mmCIF file of C-alpha atoms and ligand atoms in Angstrom:
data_model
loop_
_atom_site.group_PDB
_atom_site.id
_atom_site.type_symbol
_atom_site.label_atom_id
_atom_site.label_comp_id
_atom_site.label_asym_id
_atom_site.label_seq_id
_atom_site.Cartn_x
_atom_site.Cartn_y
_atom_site.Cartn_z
ATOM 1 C CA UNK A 1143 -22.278 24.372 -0.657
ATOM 2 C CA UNK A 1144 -24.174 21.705 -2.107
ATOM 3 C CA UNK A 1145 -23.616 17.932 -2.496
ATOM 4 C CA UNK A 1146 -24.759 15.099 -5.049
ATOM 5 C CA UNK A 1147 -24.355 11.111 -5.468
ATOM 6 C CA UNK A 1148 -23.947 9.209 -8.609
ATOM 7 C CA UNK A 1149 -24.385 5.237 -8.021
ATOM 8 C CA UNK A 1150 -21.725 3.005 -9.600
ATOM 9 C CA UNK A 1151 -22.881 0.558 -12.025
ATOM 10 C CA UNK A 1152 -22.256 -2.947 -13.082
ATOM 11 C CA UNK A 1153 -23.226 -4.152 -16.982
ATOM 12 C CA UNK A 1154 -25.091 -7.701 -16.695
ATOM 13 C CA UNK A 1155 -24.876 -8.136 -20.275
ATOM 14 C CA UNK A 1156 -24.244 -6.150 -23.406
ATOM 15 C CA UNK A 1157 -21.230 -3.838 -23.264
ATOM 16 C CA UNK A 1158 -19.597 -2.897 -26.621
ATOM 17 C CA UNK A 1159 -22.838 -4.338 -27.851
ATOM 18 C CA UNK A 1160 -24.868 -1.490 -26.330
ATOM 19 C CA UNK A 1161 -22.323 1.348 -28.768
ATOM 20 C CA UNK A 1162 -24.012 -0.001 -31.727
ATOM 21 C CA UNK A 1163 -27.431 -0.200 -30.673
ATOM 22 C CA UNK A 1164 -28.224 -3.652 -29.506
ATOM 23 C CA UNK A 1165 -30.067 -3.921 -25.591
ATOM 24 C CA UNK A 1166 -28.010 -3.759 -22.670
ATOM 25 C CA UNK A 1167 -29.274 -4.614 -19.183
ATOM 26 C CA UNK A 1168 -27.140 -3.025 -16.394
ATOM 27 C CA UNK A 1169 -27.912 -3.156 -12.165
ATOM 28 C CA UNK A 1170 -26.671 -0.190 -10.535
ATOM 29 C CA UNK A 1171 -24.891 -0.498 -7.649
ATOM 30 C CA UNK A 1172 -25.764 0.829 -3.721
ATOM 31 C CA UNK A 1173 -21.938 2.350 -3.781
ATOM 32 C CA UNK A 1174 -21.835 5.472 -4.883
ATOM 33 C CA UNK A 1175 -19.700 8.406 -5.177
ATOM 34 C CA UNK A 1176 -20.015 11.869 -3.315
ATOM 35 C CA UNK A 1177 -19.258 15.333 -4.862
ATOM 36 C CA UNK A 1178 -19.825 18.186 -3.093
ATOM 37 C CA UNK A 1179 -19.105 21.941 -4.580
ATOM 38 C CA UNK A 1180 -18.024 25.091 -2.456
ATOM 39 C CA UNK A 1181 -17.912 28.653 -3.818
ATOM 40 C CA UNK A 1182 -15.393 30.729 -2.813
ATOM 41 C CA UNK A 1183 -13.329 34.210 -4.318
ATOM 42 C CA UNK A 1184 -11.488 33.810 -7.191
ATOM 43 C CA UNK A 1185 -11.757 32.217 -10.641
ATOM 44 C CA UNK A 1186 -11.915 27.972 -11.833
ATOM 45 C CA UNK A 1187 -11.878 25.338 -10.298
ATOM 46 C CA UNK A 1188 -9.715 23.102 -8.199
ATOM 47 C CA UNK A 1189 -10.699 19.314 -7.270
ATOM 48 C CA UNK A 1190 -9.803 17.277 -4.216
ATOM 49 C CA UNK A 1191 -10.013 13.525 -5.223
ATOM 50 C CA UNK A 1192 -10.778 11.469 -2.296
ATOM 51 C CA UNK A 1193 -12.016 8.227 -3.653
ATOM 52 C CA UNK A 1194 -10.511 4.722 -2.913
ATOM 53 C CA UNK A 1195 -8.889 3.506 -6.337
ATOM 54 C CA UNK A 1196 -7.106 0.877 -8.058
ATOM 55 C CA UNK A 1197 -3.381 1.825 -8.075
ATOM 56 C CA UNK A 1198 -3.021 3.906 -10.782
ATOM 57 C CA UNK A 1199 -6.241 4.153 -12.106
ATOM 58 C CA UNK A 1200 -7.010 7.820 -11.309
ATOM 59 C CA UNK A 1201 -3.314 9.074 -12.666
ATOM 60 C CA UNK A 1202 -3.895 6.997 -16.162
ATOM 61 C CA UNK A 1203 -7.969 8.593 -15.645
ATOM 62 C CA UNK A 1204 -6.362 12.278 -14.842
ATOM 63 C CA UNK A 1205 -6.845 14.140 -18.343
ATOM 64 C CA UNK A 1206 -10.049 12.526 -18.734
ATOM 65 C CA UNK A 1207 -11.706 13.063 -15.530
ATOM 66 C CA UNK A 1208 -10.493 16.890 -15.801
ATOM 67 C CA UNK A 1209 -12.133 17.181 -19.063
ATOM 68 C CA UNK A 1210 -15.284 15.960 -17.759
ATOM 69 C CA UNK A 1211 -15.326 18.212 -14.723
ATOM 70 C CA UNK A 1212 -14.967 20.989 -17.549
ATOM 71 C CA UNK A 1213 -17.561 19.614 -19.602
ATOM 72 C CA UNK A 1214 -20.195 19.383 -17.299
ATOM 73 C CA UNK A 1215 -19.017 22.807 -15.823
ATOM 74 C CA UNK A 1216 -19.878 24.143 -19.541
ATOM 75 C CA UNK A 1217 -23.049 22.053 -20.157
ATOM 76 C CA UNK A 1218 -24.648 23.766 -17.215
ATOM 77 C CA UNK A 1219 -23.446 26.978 -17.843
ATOM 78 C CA UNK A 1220 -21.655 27.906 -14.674
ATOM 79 C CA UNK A 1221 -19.713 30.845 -14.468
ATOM 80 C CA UNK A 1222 -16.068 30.281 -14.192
ATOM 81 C CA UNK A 1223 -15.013 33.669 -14.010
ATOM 82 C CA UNK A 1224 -16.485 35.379 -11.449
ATOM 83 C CA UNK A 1225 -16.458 33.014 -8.819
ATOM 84 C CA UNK A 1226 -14.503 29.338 -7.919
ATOM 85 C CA UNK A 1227 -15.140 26.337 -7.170
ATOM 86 C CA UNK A 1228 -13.737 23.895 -4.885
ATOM 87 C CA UNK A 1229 -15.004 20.499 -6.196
ATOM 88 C CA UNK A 1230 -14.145 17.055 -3.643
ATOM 89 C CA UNK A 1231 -15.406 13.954 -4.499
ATOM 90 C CA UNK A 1232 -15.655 11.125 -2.070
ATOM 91 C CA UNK A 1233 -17.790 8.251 -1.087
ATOM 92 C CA UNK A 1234 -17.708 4.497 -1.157
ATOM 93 C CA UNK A 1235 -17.411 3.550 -4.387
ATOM 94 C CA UNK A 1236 -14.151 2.206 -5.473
ATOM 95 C CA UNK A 1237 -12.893 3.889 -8.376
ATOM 96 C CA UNK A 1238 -11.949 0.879 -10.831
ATOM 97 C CA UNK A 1239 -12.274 0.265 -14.408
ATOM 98 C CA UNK A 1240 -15.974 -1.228 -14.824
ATOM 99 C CA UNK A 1241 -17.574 -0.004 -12.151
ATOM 100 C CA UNK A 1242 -19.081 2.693 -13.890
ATOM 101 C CA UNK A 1243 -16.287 5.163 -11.957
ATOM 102 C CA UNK A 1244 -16.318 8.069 -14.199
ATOM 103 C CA UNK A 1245 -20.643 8.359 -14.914
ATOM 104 C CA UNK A 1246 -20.664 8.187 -11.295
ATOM 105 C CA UNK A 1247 -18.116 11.285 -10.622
ATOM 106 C CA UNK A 1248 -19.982 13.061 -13.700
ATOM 107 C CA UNK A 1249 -23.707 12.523 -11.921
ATOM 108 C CA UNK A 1250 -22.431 12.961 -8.631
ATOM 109 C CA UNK A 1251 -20.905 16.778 -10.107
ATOM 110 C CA UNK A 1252 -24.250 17.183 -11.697
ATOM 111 C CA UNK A 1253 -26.045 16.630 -8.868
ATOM 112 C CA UNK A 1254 -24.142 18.847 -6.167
ATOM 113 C CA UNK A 1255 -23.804 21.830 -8.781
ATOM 114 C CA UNK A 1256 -27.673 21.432 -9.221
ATOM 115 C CA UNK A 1257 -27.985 22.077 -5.240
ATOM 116 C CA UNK A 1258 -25.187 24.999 -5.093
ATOM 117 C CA UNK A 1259 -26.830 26.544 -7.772
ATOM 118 C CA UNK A 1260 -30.640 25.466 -7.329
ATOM 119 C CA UNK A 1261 -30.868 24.596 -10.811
ATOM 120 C CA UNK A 1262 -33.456 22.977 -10.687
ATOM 121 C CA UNK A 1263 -32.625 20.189 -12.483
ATOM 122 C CA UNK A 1264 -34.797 16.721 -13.111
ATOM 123 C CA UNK A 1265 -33.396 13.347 -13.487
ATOM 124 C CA UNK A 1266 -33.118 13.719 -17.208
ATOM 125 C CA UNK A 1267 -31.180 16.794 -17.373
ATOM 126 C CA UNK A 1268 -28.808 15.810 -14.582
ATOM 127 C CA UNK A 1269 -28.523 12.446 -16.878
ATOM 128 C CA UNK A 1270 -27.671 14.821 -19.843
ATOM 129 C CA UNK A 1271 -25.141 16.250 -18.006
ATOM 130 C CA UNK A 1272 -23.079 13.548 -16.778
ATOM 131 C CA UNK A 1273 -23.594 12.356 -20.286
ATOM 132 C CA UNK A 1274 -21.704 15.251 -21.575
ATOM 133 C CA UNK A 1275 -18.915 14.225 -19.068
ATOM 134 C CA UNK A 1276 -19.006 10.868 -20.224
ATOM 135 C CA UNK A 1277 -17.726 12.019 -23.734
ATOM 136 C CA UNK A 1278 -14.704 13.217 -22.386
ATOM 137 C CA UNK A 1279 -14.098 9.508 -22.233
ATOM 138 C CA UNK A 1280 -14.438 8.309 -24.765
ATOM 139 C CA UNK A 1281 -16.371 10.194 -27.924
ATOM 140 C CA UNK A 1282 -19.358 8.354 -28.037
ATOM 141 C CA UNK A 1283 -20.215 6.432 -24.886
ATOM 142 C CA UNK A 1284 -23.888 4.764 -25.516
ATOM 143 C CA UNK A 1285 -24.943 6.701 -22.588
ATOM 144 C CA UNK A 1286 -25.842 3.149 -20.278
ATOM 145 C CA UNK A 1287 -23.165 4.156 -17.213
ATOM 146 C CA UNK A 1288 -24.539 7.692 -16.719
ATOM 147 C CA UNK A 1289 -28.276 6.540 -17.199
ATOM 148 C CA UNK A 1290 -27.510 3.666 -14.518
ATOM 149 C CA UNK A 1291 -25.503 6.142 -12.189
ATOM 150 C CA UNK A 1292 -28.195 8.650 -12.197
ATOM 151 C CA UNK A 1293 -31.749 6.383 -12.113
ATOM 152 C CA UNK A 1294 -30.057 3.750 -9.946
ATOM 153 C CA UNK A 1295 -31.891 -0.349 -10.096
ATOM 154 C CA UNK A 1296 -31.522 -2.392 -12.790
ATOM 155 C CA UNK A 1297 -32.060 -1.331 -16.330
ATOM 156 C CA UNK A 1298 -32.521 -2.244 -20.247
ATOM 157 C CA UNK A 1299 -31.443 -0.247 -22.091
ATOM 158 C CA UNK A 1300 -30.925 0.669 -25.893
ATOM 159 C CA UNK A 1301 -29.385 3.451 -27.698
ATOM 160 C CA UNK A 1302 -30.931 5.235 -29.993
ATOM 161 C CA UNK A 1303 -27.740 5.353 -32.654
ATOM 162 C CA UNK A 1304 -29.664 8.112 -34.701
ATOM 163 C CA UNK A 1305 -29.303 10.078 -32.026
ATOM 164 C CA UNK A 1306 -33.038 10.738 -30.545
ATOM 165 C CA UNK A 1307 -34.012 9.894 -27.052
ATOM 166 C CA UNK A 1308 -32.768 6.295 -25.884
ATOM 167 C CA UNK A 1309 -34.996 3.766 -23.859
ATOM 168 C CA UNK A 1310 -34.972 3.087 -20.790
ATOM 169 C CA UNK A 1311 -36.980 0.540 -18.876
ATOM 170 C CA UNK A 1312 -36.052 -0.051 -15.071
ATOM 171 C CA UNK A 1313 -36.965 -3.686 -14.492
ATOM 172 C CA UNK A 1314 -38.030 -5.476 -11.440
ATOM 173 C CA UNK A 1315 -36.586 -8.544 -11.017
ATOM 174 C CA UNK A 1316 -38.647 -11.284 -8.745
ATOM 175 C CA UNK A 1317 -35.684 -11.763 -6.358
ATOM 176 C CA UNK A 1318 -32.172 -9.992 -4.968
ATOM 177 C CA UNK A 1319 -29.601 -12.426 -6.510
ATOM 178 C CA UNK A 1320 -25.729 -12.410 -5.091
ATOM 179 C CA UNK A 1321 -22.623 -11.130 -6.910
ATOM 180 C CA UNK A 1322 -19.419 -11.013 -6.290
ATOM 181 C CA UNK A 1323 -17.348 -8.720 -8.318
ATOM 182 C CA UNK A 1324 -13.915 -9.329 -8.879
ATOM 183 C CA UNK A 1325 -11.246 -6.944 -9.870
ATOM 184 C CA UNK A 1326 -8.683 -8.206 -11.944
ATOM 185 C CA UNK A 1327 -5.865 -4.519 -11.126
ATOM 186 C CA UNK A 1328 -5.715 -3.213 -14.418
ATOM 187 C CA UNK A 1329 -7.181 -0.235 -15.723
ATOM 188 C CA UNK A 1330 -8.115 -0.381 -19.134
ATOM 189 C CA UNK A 1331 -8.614 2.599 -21.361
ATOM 190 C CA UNK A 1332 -12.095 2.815 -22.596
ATOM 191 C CA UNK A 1333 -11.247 4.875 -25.758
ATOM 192 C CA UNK A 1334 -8.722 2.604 -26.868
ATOM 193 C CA UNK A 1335 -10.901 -0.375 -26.341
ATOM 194 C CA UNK A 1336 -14.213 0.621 -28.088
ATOM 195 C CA UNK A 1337 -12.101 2.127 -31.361
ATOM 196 C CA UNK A 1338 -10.554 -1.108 -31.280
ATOM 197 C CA UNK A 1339 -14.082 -2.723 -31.493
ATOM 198 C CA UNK A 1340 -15.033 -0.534 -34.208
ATOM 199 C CA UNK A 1341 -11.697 -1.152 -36.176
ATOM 200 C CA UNK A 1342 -12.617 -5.088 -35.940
ATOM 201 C CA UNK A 1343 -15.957 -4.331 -36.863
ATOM 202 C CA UNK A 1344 -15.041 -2.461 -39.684
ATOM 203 C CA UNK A 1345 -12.563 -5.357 -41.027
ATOM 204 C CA UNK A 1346 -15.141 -7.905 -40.532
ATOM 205 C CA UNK A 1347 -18.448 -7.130 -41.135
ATOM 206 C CA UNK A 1348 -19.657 -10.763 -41.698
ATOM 207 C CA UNK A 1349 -18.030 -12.330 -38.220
ATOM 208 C CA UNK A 1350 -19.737 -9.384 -36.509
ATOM 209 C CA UNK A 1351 -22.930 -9.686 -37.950
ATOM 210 C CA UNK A 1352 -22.872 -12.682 -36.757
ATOM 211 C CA UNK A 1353 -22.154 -12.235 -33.299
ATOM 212 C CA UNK A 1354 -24.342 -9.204 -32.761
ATOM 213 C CA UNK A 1355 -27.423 -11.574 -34.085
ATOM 214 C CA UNK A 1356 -26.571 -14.117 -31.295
ATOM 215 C CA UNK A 1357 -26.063 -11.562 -28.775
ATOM 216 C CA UNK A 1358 -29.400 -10.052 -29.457
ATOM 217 C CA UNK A 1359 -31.103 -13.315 -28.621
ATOM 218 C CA UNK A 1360 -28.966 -13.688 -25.178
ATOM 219 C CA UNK A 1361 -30.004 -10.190 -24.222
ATOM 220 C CA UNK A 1362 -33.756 -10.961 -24.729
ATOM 221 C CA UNK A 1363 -33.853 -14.061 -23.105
ATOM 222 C CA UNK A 1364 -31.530 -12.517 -19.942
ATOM 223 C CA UNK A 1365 -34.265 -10.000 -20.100
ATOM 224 C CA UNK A 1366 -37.341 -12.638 -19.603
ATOM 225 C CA UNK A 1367 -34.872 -14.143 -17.083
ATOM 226 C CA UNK A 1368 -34.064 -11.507 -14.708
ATOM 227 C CA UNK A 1369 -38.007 -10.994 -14.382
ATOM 228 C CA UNK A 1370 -38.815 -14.192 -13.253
ATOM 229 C CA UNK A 1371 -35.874 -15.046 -11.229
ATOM 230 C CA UNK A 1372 -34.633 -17.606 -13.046
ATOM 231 C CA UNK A 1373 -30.769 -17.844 -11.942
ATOM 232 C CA UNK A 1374 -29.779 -20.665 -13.318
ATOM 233 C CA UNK A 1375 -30.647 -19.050 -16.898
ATOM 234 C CA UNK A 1376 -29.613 -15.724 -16.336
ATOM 235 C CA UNK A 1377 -25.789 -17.904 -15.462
ATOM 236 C CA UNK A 1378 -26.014 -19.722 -18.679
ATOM 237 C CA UNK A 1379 -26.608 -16.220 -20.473
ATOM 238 C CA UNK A 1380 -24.178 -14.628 -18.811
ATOM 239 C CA UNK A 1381 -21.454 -17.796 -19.444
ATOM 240 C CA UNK A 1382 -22.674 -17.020 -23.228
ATOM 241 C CA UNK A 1383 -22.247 -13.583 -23.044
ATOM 242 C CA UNK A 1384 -18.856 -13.539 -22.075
ATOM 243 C CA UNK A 1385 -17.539 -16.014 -24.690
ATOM 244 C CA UNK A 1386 -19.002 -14.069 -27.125
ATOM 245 C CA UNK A 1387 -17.088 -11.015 -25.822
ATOM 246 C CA UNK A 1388 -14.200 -13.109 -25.976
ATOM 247 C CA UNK A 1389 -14.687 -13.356 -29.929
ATOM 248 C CA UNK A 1390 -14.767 -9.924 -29.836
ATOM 249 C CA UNK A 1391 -11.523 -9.352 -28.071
ATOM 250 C CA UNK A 1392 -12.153 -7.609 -24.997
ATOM 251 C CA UNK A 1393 -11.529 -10.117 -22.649
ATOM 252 C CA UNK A 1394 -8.386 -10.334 -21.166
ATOM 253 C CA UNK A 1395 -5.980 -13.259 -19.841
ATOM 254 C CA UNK A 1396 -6.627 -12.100 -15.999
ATOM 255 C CA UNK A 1397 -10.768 -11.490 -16.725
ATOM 256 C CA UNK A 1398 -10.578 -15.460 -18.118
ATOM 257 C CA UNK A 1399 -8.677 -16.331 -14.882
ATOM 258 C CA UNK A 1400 -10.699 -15.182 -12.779
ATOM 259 C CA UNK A 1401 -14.073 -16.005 -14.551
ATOM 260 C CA UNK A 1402 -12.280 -19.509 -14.519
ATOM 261 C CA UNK A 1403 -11.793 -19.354 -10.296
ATOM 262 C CA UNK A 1404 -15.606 -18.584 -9.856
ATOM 263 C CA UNK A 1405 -17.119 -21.238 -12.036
ATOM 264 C CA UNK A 1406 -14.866 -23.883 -10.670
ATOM 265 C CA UNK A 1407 -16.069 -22.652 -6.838
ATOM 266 C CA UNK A 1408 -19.754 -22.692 -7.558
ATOM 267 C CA UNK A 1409 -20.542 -19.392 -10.091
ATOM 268 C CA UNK A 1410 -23.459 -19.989 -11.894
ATOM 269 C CA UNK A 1411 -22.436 -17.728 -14.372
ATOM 270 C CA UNK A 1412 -19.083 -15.581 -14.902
ATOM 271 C CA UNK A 1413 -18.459 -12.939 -17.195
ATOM 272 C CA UNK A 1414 -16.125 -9.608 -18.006
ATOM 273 C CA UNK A 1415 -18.320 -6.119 -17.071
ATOM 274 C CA UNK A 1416 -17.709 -3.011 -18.570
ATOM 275 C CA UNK A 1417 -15.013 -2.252 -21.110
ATOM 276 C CA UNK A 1418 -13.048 -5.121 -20.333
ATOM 277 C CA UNK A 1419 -8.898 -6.178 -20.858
ATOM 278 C CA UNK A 1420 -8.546 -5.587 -17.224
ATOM 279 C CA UNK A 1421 -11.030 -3.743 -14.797
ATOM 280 C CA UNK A 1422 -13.686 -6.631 -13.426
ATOM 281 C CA UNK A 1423 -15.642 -9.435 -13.514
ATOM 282 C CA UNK A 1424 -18.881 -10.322 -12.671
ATOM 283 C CA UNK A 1425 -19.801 -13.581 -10.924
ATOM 284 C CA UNK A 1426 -23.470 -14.853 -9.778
ATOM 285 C CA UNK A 1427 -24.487 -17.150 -7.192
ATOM 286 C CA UNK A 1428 -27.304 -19.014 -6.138
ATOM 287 C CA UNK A 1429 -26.992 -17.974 -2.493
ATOM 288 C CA UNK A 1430 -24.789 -15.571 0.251
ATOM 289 C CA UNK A 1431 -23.008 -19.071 1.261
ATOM 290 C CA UNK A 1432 -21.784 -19.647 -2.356
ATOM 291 C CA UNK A 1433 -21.143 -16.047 -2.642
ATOM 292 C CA UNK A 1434 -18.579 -15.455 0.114
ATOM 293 C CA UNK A 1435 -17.010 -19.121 -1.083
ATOM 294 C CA UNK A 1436 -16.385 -17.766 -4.449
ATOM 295 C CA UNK A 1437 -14.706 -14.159 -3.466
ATOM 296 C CA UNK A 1438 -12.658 -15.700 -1.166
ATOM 297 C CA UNK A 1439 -11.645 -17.767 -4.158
ATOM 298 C CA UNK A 1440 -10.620 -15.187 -6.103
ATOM 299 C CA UNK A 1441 -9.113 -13.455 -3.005
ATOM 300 C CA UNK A 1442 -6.761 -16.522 -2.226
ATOM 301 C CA UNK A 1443 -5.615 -15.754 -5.773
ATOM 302 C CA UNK A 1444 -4.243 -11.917 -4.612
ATOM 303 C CA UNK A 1445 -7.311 -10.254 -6.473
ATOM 304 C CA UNK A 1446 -9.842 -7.993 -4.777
ATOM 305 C CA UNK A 1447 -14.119 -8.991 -4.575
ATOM 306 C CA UNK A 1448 -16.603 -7.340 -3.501
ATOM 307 C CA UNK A 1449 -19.987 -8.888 -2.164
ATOM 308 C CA UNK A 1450 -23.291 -6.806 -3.565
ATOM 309 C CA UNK A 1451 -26.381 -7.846 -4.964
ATOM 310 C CA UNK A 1452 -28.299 -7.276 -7.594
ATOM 311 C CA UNK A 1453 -32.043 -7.004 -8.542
HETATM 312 C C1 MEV B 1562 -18.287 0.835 -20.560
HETATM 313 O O1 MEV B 1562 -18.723 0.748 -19.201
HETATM 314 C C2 MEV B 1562 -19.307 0.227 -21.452
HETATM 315 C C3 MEV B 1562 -18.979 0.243 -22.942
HETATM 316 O O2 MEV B 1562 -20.017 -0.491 -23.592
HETATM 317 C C4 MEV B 1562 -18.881 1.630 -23.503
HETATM 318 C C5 MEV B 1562 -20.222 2.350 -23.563
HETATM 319 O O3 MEV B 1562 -21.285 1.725 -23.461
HETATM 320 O O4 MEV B 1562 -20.202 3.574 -23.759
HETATM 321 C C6 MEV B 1562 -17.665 -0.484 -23.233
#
């Protein structure tokens, strides 16, 4: 038997942004999930789901996280026929649209199929492999959730859209800052949200020009930001960031809401994280005491947080 962890992730600025090739800075999270692989007689595979979810999240997730399983069962070449495996996954990360759910189950499978099988895999190649999961999620993922759940810290990070090696730098920022993370209940397909991206896109090239330009400059300056600590920036970007993913249109009513609760109890800075209409938002504060004010906030208002920090 052999087990593997893939952290969860949460994007600090740039998603949709990151598809097309602009910088992306993401913090991984200490939650992770835990896969673990048995071989026994027989052919396949079976999986035993354990992980805490949103309500419905892993039923609308089901053909997608099968298809992973399968793909990085094929990228690694593991034989299927002569033996099977009994795949569980686990852990404390709650599986939510966001969170970086799915990279984490796909480097978690890498991982513990690298140990059953001494592989002998680096970081890179297990990265490659939950990659290959990834697709099953959407075609062409930009590759930031797997890199994050696999390397762990915080990250910038740009894909290469020609398709050679992307960049990675893991950043140190000067200080741990606070976040609460709030989930707004709904799980949001990522397909369905980046092709509507691209569709918009495609009908107005101007109008997205635009916006990408603008974004570029946030993500620079968040970068210069996060380095030296500055909060009080890194808010501003992040209230900037998430207006222009408004424009875009993957915001949602109940991400605005609850951005709206944890600026009005002390966020420095509130945006939408990951693929957005539903799954969660992202809130900073200046200390632990603002912090716990702000998810109980967004508690009182019947929606999960979660306390973590970042940096
Ligand atoms: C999803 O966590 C992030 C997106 O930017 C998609 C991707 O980067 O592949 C929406």
């Amino acid at each position: 038997m052999g087990t593997g962890k893939g952290y969860g992730k949460t994007i600090l600025f740039g998603e949709h942004f990151v598809v097309y090739g602009l910088p992306a800075i993401a913090s991984a999270l200490t939650n992770s999930t835990l896969a673990a692989v048995k071989v026994v007689k027989g052919k396949g595979w079976v999986v035993d789901d354990q992980r805490s979810a949103t309500p419905g999240y892993k039923t609308q997730k089901y053909d997608e996280a099968m298809q992973s399983i399968e793909n990085v069962l094929r990228h690694l070449n593991i034989d299927m026929e002569n033996q099977k495996l009994e795949i569980f996954f686990g852990g404390d990360l709650f599986a939510a649209s966001g969170v970086g759910a799915s990279a984490a189950q796909c480097t978690s499978l890498a991982r513990a199929l690298n140990e059953t099988f001494n592989l002998n895999l680096n970081d890179e190649k297990i990265n490659e492999a939950a990659y290959e999961g990834e697709r099953a999620y959407h075609g062409t993922p930009s590759g930031i959730d797997n890199t994050a759940s696999t390397y762990g810290g915080l990250i910038w990070f740009v894909k290469n859209t020609s398709g050679g090696k992307n960049t990675m730098d893991l950043l140190k920022s000067s200080k741990k800052i606070p976040l609460v993370i709030g989930n707004t209940g709904l799980t949001a397909s990522t397909t369905e949200v980046v092709a509507g991206v691209k569709k918009l896109k495609e009908e107005h090239p101007n109008r997205f020009n635009t916006i990408f330009k603008e974004y570029e400059i946030i993500a620079k300056e968040a970068k210069t930001a996060l380095l030296s600590g500055d909060i009080a920036k890194i808010g501003n970007l992040m209230n900037q960031n998430h207006e222009l993913l408004k424009k875009i249109t993957v915001s949602g009513k109940i991400n605005d809401k609850i951005v709206g609760i944890a600026l009005k109890n002390g966020a420095i800075g509130a945006k939408m994280t990951g693929t957005g209409r539903g799954g969660l938002v992202i809130a900073l504060a200046e200390n632990e005491e603002l912090q716990e004010k702000i998810a109980k906030a967004i508690e009182k208002e019947g929606f999960d947080a979660w306390r973590t920090m970042i940096g």
